Amino acid sequence: MARTIIVGLGNDILSDDAAGIHVARRLAPLLKETRGVAVVEATVGGIRLIELLSGFDHAVIVDAIVRENEAPGTILRFTMCDFSPTTRTGALHDIDLPTALEMAMRIGMSIPHEIELIAIVASDVLTVSEEMCPEVEAAVNKVVSGLADRFASWSAGNRLK
Amino acid sequence: MKKVSIDPVTRLEGHGKIEIFLNDDGSVANAYLQIPELRGFEKFAEGRPVEELPRITPRICGVCPEAHMMASAKACDAVYHVELPSTAKKLRELQYSAFYIGDHTTHFYALGGPDFVMGPDADPAVRNIIGVIGKVGVEIGKQVIQCRIWCHEVAKILGGKPVTPINAIPGGMSKGLNAEEAARVREIADFCVGFAEFTLKIVHDVVLANKAYVDLILSDPYTHATYNMGLVDENNHTNFYDGKVRVVGPDGKEHCKYEPKDYLNWVAEHVEPWSYLKFPFLKQIGWKGFTDGLDSGVYKATPLSRINTSDGMATPKAQEAYEEFYDVLTGDRSGKKKVNQTLATHWARVVEIMYAAERFRELAYDEEITGPNFRVIPTEKPDEGVGIVEAPRGTLTHHYWTDERGIVKKANLIVGTTNNNAPIAMSIKKAAQGLIRAGREITEPMLNMIEMAFRAYDPCFGCATHSLPGKMPLVVTLRDQSTGEVIRRIERL
């Protein structure tokens, strides 16, 4: 049976960058009885993220995204097909997710066969603050509701990791 | 050369941006890397209990949370005037050494290494860790991942979580090690020493065996004779966790050696109108612009600068690697002649992997690490304190001022990458000047050669370690030096 990990990525002292973290924190208690679904928060990317996903069949990653032509709070959905590998990185100290996934496959790591990405458009990800803007706050609640409805009755026949 | 100033409103944030200013004849006048920087941490810290900062500051940077935690905890120790028990100090250094191994390993194999293993002008599609694995073998990829996972496991054993640990607290550590945990830590440490030996062998077999790569390391476009900064122990040997800050000139002479609390006597920060970034420099020498040499206060704080400030390494295999490093690059095994070639930073990083692994193993087999005295409760009245560690990417300083209740009145941080803002700008300019000529088409390999100038520094963008899609679009903008007008913009997405 499938095992799913839902990862809320972000930084909880960096304004709207906390969006994914808050999704994970609010979602975890709602899904704690759901077998086969793990909810975690993390401030990692690239290789470290792959290490986190290892062993699961299905992954949902929630994170903030900076987009010039989208309003803050807009919820976007991607699959890995939407991203092309690059030699560029989010931080100069890591590799991007597609490259990390390819690396994982090359060395035989067990990685999810399906990875969904839910991105919440952020307004500010550079100011140190524990406050998100109202639009992102609303989007966080919407994503939590959607994932809770989707997974609450979902059950897999194996134990949580 | 015409002077140009850029209106602050034109500053672009959110991704890396190289600005190259051209003279009328098409040659390079100036070049800068602009990177986003977090805003407002000092204000965020004010009014909080100082003991919260070792828990909060790791959030500043997803790349080196352990470095911030350790520097912050050390600053808190100083604020409360506590002397750490030996067990606490050893546990901190053990955890920090394991962190170093994982961090440096990532850079060598995934970021810096591909330029040498695959070649700086290789197709970008293979000039990455995938190409490295393809060339040197799948088994190596597995070893790299195992090394990282096990080093994270050390953080989990000690700190309860593998990422962004929060276990260094004022007066020591939040928990100790039991015998079973210590046994596991020893197993990981033994593996890490073997992995470090293996990594040094790759430097030999792949990089040093290729004369073209050695020539590239020693080439003028990647050479800057700046001062070097690093923490050293009482024997002037590199130490990542503790010691005095030593600064050595490009000529090998010591400029200064100071206690962390005295850093403001030696370091100041220069501000430029075209960047939010500050440019630290040596106060006693002064800011003379973006230039190197003994008369310029510009300094580096990198693996290369650390090895240059050190009279040797404190562990045997790292000392062997140190001597060979200097023998190959200067012809003198003693290390008295300093290495001023930026690309040698990659090799220095591998020497540091070996030192970190050996030090990790030394501490792992020290019986004191399972001792019960891993914390003392602070009892003195708090006031002011400075904590300095070597982050993998440079000397990291945390300085806190509190009231008598321990509430933060003021905080000042100089992060590792900030130390290198000036040399990074200089390196990019020099590389660009060596590559960009009037009327010459700018190719991808040329662009990569310019990037290599700053990749060696392993700079971190604290705010962008995970944001989707997980890549930094690098934008290179060519501007007219006299008008600031954009001539061409090259984006690598």
XYZ file of C-alpha atoms in Angstrom:
654
model
C 0.000 0.000 0.000
C 1.105 3.533 -0.714
C 2.778 5.647 1.942
C 2.592 9.414 1.681
C 4.702 12.183 3.173
C 3.449 15.758 3.265
C 6.343 18.194 3.718
C 5.785 21.823 4.685
C 8.936 23.704 3.714
C 9.863 27.166 4.851
C 11.307 29.389 7.520
C 9.054 30.435 10.364
C 10.915 33.680 11.086
C 10.972 34.933 7.512
C 7.549 36.485 6.867
C 5.651 34.698 4.078
C 8.380 32.089 3.785
C 6.692 30.423 6.774
C 3.696 29.370 4.659
C 4.716 25.733 4.201
C 5.756 25.391 7.842
C 2.351 26.626 9.027
C 0.556 24.279 6.642
C 2.431 21.356 8.215
C 1.834 22.551 11.774
C -1.903 23.008 11.262
C -2.331 19.862 9.201
C -0.405 17.455 11.453
C -3.023 17.266 14.249
C -5.825 16.871 11.697
C -4.150 13.828 10.141
C -2.550 12.252 13.186
C -5.008 9.319 13.096
C -4.585 8.778 9.377
C -2.522 5.679 8.691
C 0.040 5.834 5.942
C 0.396 9.624 5.978
C 3.269 11.473 7.640
C 3.277 15.253 7.986
C 6.612 16.983 8.608
C 7.986 20.514 8.531
C 11.490 21.274 7.311
C 13.822 24.057 6.283
C 15.764 22.132 3.692
C 16.143 21.836 -0.038
C 17.883 19.806 -2.695
C 19.759 16.765 -1.442
C 18.502 17.070 2.132
C 14.916 17.130 0.906
C 15.482 13.947 -1.079
C 16.879 12.280 2.033
C 13.650 13.254 3.789
C 11.435 11.827 1.029
C 13.345 8.558 0.799
C 11.224 5.498 1.541
C 7.859 7.040 0.698
C 5.758 6.256 -2.363
C 4.052 9.599 -2.712
C 5.019 13.093 -1.607
C 3.252 16.423 -1.351
C 5.578 19.389 -0.880
C 4.157 22.738 0.216
C 6.345 25.828 -0.001
C 6.324 29.533 -0.687
C 7.168 30.733 -4.157
C 8.197 34.155 -5.419
C 6.487 35.072 -8.682
C 6.523 38.502 -10.253
C 3.187 38.251 -12.043
C 1.043 36.471 -9.458
C -0.795 38.020 -6.527
C 0.329 37.081 -3.011
C -1.742 34.205 -1.690
C -2.269 32.617 -5.095
C -2.057 28.832 -4.837
C -0.189 27.099 -7.639
C 0.196 23.391 -8.265
C 3.088 21.756 -10.061
C 4.510 18.357 -10.780
C 8.186 17.630 -11.240
C 7.607 17.764 -15.000
C 7.120 21.523 -14.641
C 10.710 22.022 -13.536
C 13.799 21.475 -15.576
C 17.084 20.589 -13.949
C 19.652 23.335 -13.864
C 23.155 24.014 -12.723
C 21.705 26.944 -10.783
C 20.545 26.449 -7.241
C 18.253 28.058 -4.745
C 21.220 28.428 -2.492
C 24.705 28.167 -3.838
C 25.201 25.409 -1.346
C 22.718 22.922 -2.689
C 21.382 21.478 -5.912
C 17.888 21.909 -7.257
C 15.148 19.373 -6.659
C 15.035 17.831 -10.168
C 18.806 17.289 -10.128
C 18.621 15.857 -6.625
C 15.879 13.453 -7.745
C 17.897 12.332 -10.734
C 20.930 11.798 -8.511
C 18.807 9.737 -6.122
C 17.562 7.550 -8.953
C 21.115 7.025 -10.263
C 22.379 5.757 -6.935
C 19.339 3.589 -6.278
C 17.677 5.517 -3.467
C 14.043 4.745 -2.810
C 12.186 7.887 -3.781
C 8.490 8.650 -4.297
C 7.158 7.797 -7.746
C 4.793 10.732 -7.499
C 5.718 14.179 -6.167
C 3.178 16.985 -6.025
C 4.170 20.567 -5.330
C 1.811 23.117 -3.858
C 3.231 26.637 -3.984
C 1.803 29.664 -2.211
C 2.820 32.936 -3.828
C 4.622 35.068 -1.257
C 4.861 38.815 -0.947
C 7.960 39.073 1.276
C 10.489 36.339 2.011
C 13.394 38.533 3.099
C 12.178 40.338 6.208
C 12.763 38.609 9.541
C 9.299 38.418 11.070
C 6.875 35.846 12.449
C 3.928 37.444 10.611
C 2.631 36.401 7.210
C 0.637 38.825 5.062
C -3.176 38.302 5.223
C -3.368 36.878 1.705
C -0.753 34.201 2.447
C -2.374 33.466 5.823
C -5.685 32.819 4.027
C -3.976 30.636 1.443
C -2.352 28.562 4.187
C -5.767 27.819 5.692
C -7.155 26.936 2.280
C -4.323 24.495 1.565
C -4.712 22.920 5.018
C -8.453 22.409 4.448
C -7.890 20.926 1.038
C -5.240 18.467 2.193
C -7.204 17.542 5.320
C -10.334 16.769 3.262
C -8.293 14.788 0.791
C -6.312 12.666 3.266
C -8.508 12.478 6.385
C -10.395 9.447 5.187
C -7.466 8.113 3.218
C -5.874 5.040 4.635
C -3.008 2.832 3.747
C -2.523 -0.648 5.058
C 0.834 -0.049 6.624
C 2.178 1.791 9.614
C 3.592 5.259 9.671
C 7.280 5.672 9.215
C 37.145 55.388 -16.366
C 33.773 57.085 -15.962
C 32.090 56.883 -12.634
C 28.564 55.559 -12.321
C 26.195 55.281 -9.435
C 23.102 53.102 -9.460
C 19.943 54.394 -7.923
C 18.982 52.112 -5.034
C 15.528 51.591 -6.517
C 17.096 49.731 -9.396
C 18.524 47.139 -7.054
C 17.113 43.767 -7.851
C 16.521 41.329 -5.036
C 15.424 37.751 -4.829
C 18.059 36.148 -6.947
C 21.718 36.356 -7.706
C 22.701 39.114 -10.020
C 26.057 39.856 -11.542
C 26.390 43.416 -12.742
C 29.170 44.023 -15.231
C 29.940 47.589 -16.270
C 31.659 48.067 -19.607
C 33.915 50.878 -20.765
C 33.259 52.576 -24.096
C 35.630 50.161 -25.812
C 33.706 47.125 -24.498
C 36.226 46.147 -21.858
C 35.166 45.469 -18.269
C 35.314 48.436 -15.896
C 33.637 46.887 -12.869
C 31.689 43.786 -11.877
C 29.719 42.918 -8.784
C 27.680 40.038 -7.426
C 24.503 41.145 -5.730
C 22.685 38.658 -3.557
C 19.564 38.972 -1.447
C 20.114 39.533 2.216
C 17.733 39.083 5.108
C 16.388 42.240 6.635
C 15.709 43.127 10.204
C 17.187 40.329 12.286
C 18.776 42.733 14.767
C 15.399 44.418 15.320
C 13.709 41.019 15.569
C 16.116 40.029 18.349
C 15.578 43.154 20.445
C 13.297 42.679 23.446
C 13.651 38.882 23.498
C 15.296 36.879 26.271
C 18.848 36.290 25.088
C 18.650 32.548 25.816
C 16.085 32.292 22.996
C 18.635 33.349 20.380
C 20.491 30.014 20.045
C 17.091 28.539 19.170
C 16.098 31.342 16.778
C 19.347 32.185 14.996
C 19.722 28.766 13.309
C 16.668 29.825 11.294
C 18.642 32.679 9.757
C 20.391 30.352 7.381
C 19.234 26.972 6.164
C 22.763 26.230 4.993
C 24.642 26.608 8.270
C 22.158 26.481 11.165
C 24.682 24.703 13.418
C 27.170 27.526 12.960
C 24.618 30.118 14.042
C 23.513 27.951 16.967
C 27.093 27.533 18.198
C 28.074 31.187 17.757
C 24.860 32.240 19.469
C 25.330 29.821 22.372
C 28.911 31.018 22.815
C 27.734 34.631 22.821
C 25.167 33.670 25.501
C 27.894 31.948 27.546
C 29.790 35.246 27.439
C 26.683 37.309 28.256
C 26.133 35.183 31.392
C 29.878 34.870 32.185
C 29.762 31.085 32.347
C 32.705 28.759 31.829
C 31.605 25.568 30.087
C 32.298 22.173 31.656
C 34.777 20.163 29.607
C 32.120 17.613 28.593
C 29.868 20.338 27.217
C 32.651 21.894 25.203
C 33.675 18.536 23.748
C 30.095 17.644 22.828
C 29.655 20.966 21.077
C 32.862 20.540 19.113
C 32.004 16.929 18.269
C 28.625 17.938 16.884
C 30.173 20.855 15.022
C 32.876 18.690 13.458
C 30.248 16.260 12.130
C 28.293 19.183 10.701
C 31.448 20.434 8.950
C 32.053 17.103 7.258
C 28.548 16.992 5.794
C 28.576 20.632 4.745
C 31.986 20.574 3.049
C 31.204 17.237 1.419
C 28.135 18.709 -0.243
C 30.110 21.578 -1.672
C 32.975 19.480 -2.966
C 30.922 16.801 -4.687
C 27.838 18.713 -5.798
C 28.966 22.295 -6.319
C 32.679 22.951 -6.609
C 33.815 19.543 -7.771
C 31.927 19.331 -11.071
C 34.010 22.177 -12.527
C 37.116 20.036 -12.046
C 35.807 16.503 -12.361
C 33.873 17.322 -15.559
C 35.809 20.405 -16.652
C 34.876 24.089 -16.468
C 33.800 24.161 -20.109
C 31.793 20.909 -20.012
C 28.147 20.885 -21.082
C 26.078 22.259 -18.165
C 23.831 19.199 -18.490
C 26.660 17.060 -17.126
C 28.639 19.657 -15.159
C 26.885 18.751 -11.945
C 26.718 15.943 -9.407
C 25.031 13.660 -11.948
C 28.046 14.020 -14.207
C 30.398 13.442 -11.273
C 28.585 10.226 -10.365
C 28.670 9.144 -13.987
C 32.407 9.737 -14.183
C 33.661 8.471 -10.844
C 31.024 5.835 -10.141
C 27.638 5.261 -8.538
C 29.287 3.913 -5.412
C 30.753 7.341 -4.725
C 27.313 8.906 -4.944
C 26.096 6.410 -2.362
C 29.040 7.200 -0.095
C 28.341 10.945 -0.326
C 24.719 10.472 0.655
C 25.623 8.053 3.437
C 28.156 10.531 4.807
C 25.554 13.300 4.843
C 22.841 11.144 6.402
C 25.156 9.855 9.123
C 26.467 13.334 9.937
C 22.843 14.482 10.271
C 22.281 11.485 12.529
C 24.925 12.846 14.910
C 22.932 16.075 15.157
C 19.806 14.034 15.816
C 21.479 11.955 18.531
C 22.744 15.055 20.294
C 20.065 17.559 19.441
C 16.902 15.555 18.969
C 16.505 16.636 15.339
C 18.702 16.201 12.275
C 18.193 19.694 10.844
C 18.249 23.065 12.584
C 19.302 21.661 15.961
C 18.655 23.695 19.099
C 20.616 21.795 21.723
C 23.473 24.246 22.454
C 22.223 26.461 25.274
C 23.793 29.012 27.627
C 26.150 27.072 29.873
C 26.423 23.916 27.772
C 24.169 21.387 26.071
C 20.539 20.426 26.622
C 21.417 16.728 26.816
C 24.418 14.453 27.092
C 25.391 11.184 25.443
C 24.770 7.738 26.858
C 27.052 4.768 26.175
C 24.886 3.372 23.385
C 24.711 6.732 21.614
C 28.463 7.214 21.994
C 29.087 3.823 20.396
C 27.018 4.829 17.375
C 28.829 8.180 17.154
C 32.180 6.326 17.122
C 30.986 4.110 14.286
C 30.033 7.196 12.263
C 33.331 8.913 13.089
C 35.350 5.912 11.853
C 33.412 5.985 8.591
C 33.990 9.731 8.195
C 37.778 9.427 8.453
C 37.745 6.775 5.734
C 35.467 8.937 3.615
C 37.818 11.909 4.041
C 40.777 9.792 2.888
C 38.766 8.712 -0.119
C 37.878 12.348 -0.924
C 41.524 13.420 -0.748
C 42.319 10.600 -3.176
C 39.796 12.034 -5.638
C 41.602 15.382 -5.436
C 44.795 13.531 -6.354
C 43.427 11.273 -9.063
C 41.078 13.693 -10.787
C 42.276 17.239 -10.120
C 46.026 17.133 -9.442
C 46.628 14.518 -12.123
C 45.312 16.963 -14.724
C 47.909 19.654 -15.414
C 45.313 21.899 -17.055
C 43.342 22.011 -13.817
C 46.404 22.811 -11.722
C 47.287 25.566 -14.200
C 43.740 26.892 -13.899
C 44.024 26.961 -10.096
C 47.289 28.888 -10.344
C 46.117 31.244 -13.110
C 46.135 35.002 -12.605
C 42.377 35.686 -13.112
C 41.692 33.641 -9.967
C 44.486 35.108 -7.838
C 44.012 37.677 -5.074
C 46.680 38.518 -2.530
C 44.382 39.501 0.327
C 44.694 39.112 4.070
C 43.435 35.827 5.558
C 41.245 35.329 8.617
C 40.579 32.242 10.705
C 40.206 30.870 14.226
C 43.290 29.191 15.659
C 44.110 27.299 18.861
C 47.040 28.008 21.202
C 49.412 26.341 18.674
C 48.130 28.454 15.773
C 46.365 25.418 14.354
C 42.965 25.723 12.724
C 39.993 25.231 15.021
C 36.417 25.542 13.819
C 34.713 25.883 17.195
C 36.956 27.944 19.449
C 40.128 29.985 19.819
C 41.461 33.385 18.841
C 40.892 35.092 15.518
C 44.160 35.316 13.615
C 44.758 37.454 10.546
C 47.750 36.742 8.316
C 48.837 38.801 5.322
C 49.385 37.470 1.814
C 53.103 37.642 2.654
C 52.613 35.205 5.542
C 53.173 37.722 8.324
C 50.710 37.888 11.209
C 48.678 41.096 11.202
C 46.857 40.415 14.456
C 45.489 37.753 16.782
C 42.616 38.717 19.042
C 40.018 37.431 21.460
C 36.484 37.337 19.971
C 35.325 40.077 22.370
C 37.820 42.492 20.749
C 36.626 42.041 17.150
C 35.391 45.627 16.825
C 38.956 46.864 17.374
C 40.034 45.003 14.254
C 37.094 44.753 11.858
C 34.881 47.493 10.399
C 32.287 47.493 7.637
C 32.312 49.613 4.490
C 29.066 50.569 2.726
C 28.666 51.098 -1.025
C 25.734 52.996 -2.548
C 25.020 50.290 -5.106
C 24.513 47.416 -2.676
C 22.668 46.571 0.517
C 25.599 44.344 1.412
C 28.277 45.579 3.773
C 31.959 45.022 3.050
C 33.994 44.166 6.151
C 37.648 45.219 6.185
C 40.591 45.369 8.567
C 40.217 48.538 10.602
C 43.921 49.095 11.315
C 44.743 49.063 7.600
C 41.643 50.800 6.312
C 39.318 50.540 3.349
C 41.251 51.297 0.163
C 38.610 50.079 -2.274
C 38.242 46.763 -4.053
C 41.907 46.005 -4.259
C 44.294 43.487 -2.762
C 47.815 43.658 -1.377
C 49.305 44.545 1.994
C 47.997 48.126 1.908
C 44.368 47.104 1.437
C 42.179 46.109 4.364
C 40.275 43.529 2.307
C 40.449 40.039 3.810
C 39.114 36.578 3.045
C 37.440 34.230 5.518
C 37.264 30.893 3.709
C 38.740 27.393 3.929
C 41.744 28.781 2.049
C 42.164 31.712 4.431
C 41.841 29.396 7.423
C 44.585 27.132 6.147
C 46.688 30.241 5.423
C 46.257 31.526 8.991
C 47.230 28.149 10.396
C 50.803 27.061 11.099
C 49.644 23.489 10.602
C 46.755 21.157 11.331
C 46.155 19.629 14.758
C 45.578 16.083 13.484
C 48.053 13.807 11.657
C 46.334 13.000 8.355
C 45.174 16.588 7.953
C 48.729 17.769 8.626
C 49.976 15.482 5.825
C 47.351 16.934 3.516
C 48.308 20.470 4.603
C 51.975 19.890 3.783
C 51.173 18.454 0.379
C 48.821 21.353 -0.370
C 51.613 23.874 0.170
C 54.251 21.720 -1.490
C 52.285 21.472 -4.735
C 51.117 25.088 -4.821
C 54.141 26.949 -3.380
C 57.018 24.482 -3.375
C 57.350 24.829 0.412
C 55.731 22.182 2.621
C 55.926 24.364 5.727
C 53.036 26.613 4.760
C 55.119 29.753 5.321
C 54.462 30.862 1.727
C 50.774 31.606 1.448
C 48.438 30.461 -1.324
C 46.482 33.344 -2.843
C 44.664 31.439 -5.584
C 40.893 31.438 -5.062
C 40.323 28.075 -6.769
C 42.688 26.406 -4.295
C 39.859 26.964 -1.807
C 38.273 23.729 -3.104
C 41.355 21.736 -2.159
C 41.671 23.525 1.195
C 38.050 22.516 1.843
C 38.973 18.851 1.410
C 41.949 19.262 3.781
C 39.406 20.640 6.258
C 37.135 17.630 5.713
C 40.033 15.470 6.859
C 40.716 17.652 9.899
C 37.020 17.707 10.832
C 36.801 13.917 10.495
C 39.900 13.266 12.593
C 38.846 15.762 15.248
C 35.360 14.216 15.257
C 36.924 10.793 15.805
C 39.250 12.068 18.556
C 36.285 13.473 20.432
C 34.073 10.453 19.741
C 36.628 8.210 21.498
C 37.115 10.651 24.395
C 35.526 9.039 27.475
C 34.526 12.410 28.821
C 31.763 12.848 26.222
C 29.474 10.522 28.183
C 30.057 12.472 31.394
C 27.150 13.882 33.395
C 28.381 17.491 33.528
C 27.188 18.754 30.186
C 25.714 21.987 31.502
C 26.142 24.582 34.229
C 23.297 26.892 35.161
C 24.254 30.548 34.678
C 24.105 32.574 37.905
C 25.954 35.790 36.998
C 24.183 38.971 35.974
C 23.988 39.128 32.164
C 25.328 42.091 30.183
C 27.262 41.691 26.925
C 28.927 38.885 25.036
C 30.545 37.902 21.758
C 30.642 34.413 20.280
C 32.754 33.500 17.252
C 32.982 30.213 15.371
C 34.244 29.377 11.921
C 31.210 28.725 9.754
C 32.230 26.595 6.759
C 32.006 29.731 4.644
C 33.780 32.124 6.992
C 34.231 33.603 10.436
C 30.832 34.023 12.081
C 30.369 36.610 14.815
C 27.399 37.031 17.161
C 27.468 39.997 19.554
C 24.633 40.616 22.035
C 23.978 43.389 24.534
C 21.347 42.747 27.223
C 19.872 44.446 30.243
C 20.315 42.975 33.736
C 17.339 40.641 33.105
C 18.932 39.160 30.007
C 16.599 40.938 27.582
C 18.349 41.772 24.307
C 18.942 45.488 23.834
C 21.044 45.152 20.713
C 22.486 42.444 18.486
C 25.163 42.544 15.814
C 26.018 39.704 13.463
C 28.748 39.363 10.860
C 27.927 36.206 8.941
C 30.475 34.059 7.154
C 29.607 35.086 3.614
C 29.572 38.798 4.506
C 33.307 38.688 5.280
C 33.899 37.730 1.677
C 31.709 40.305 -0.059
C 34.684 42.400 -1.159
C 36.917 39.536 -2.342
C 33.950 37.957 -4.158
C 33.348 41.237 -6.008
C 37.044 41.455 -6.829
C 37.173 37.849 -8.016
C 34.198 38.322 -10.314
C 35.647 41.516 -11.738
C 39.028 39.944 -12.397
C 37.513 36.864 -14.020
C 35.200 39.020 -16.149
C 38.103 41.232 -17.225
C 40.044 38.161 -18.237
C 37.203 36.778 -20.315
C 35.110 39.601 -21.737
C 36.587 41.537 -24.625
C 35.136 44.094 -26.999
C 33.174 42.426 -29.769
C 33.631 38.950 -28.351
C 30.591 36.732 -27.973
C 29.907 35.692 -24.389
C 29.531 31.924 -24.251
C 28.167 29.613 -21.573
C 31.615 28.278 -20.598
C 32.840 31.878 -20.199
C 29.890 32.615 -17.986
C 30.682 29.528 -15.928
C 34.303 30.636 -15.569
C 33.016 33.914 -14.091
C 30.706 31.969 -11.783
C 33.608 29.800 -10.670
C 35.159 32.932 -9.226
C 32.456 33.140 -6.581
C 31.497 29.468 -6.335
C 34.818 28.781 -4.580
C 33.692 31.006 -1.707
C 30.596 28.837 -1.144
C 28.445 31.884 -0.401
C 25.080 31.257 1.196
C 21.798 32.955 0.498
C 20.171 32.451 3.837
C 16.714 33.044 2.521
C 16.645 30.752 -0.460
C 17.700 27.302 0.592
C 14.444 25.641 -0.280
C 12.131 27.949 -2.228
C 10.488 26.376 -5.208
C 11.551 25.492 -7.803
C 14.760 25.150 -5.855
C 17.063 26.988 -8.147
C 18.526 30.421 -8.348
C 18.140 32.082 -11.711
C 21.447 33.819 -12.197
C 21.181 37.026 -14.167
C 24.210 38.639 -15.745
C 23.599 42.224 -16.797
C 26.010 44.124 -18.984
C 25.721 47.869 -18.523
C 27.300 50.941 -19.974
C 29.724 52.263 -17.373
C 28.897 55.917 -18.018
C 25.090 55.753 -18.259
C 24.168 52.554 -16.445
C 22.079 51.604 -19.482
C 21.549 47.865 -19.983
C 23.430 46.643 -23.024
C 22.553 42.989 -22.647
C 21.039 40.689 -20.077
C 21.833 36.994 -19.914
C 19.629 34.770 -17.785
C 20.467 31.211 -16.919
C 17.265 29.696 -15.610
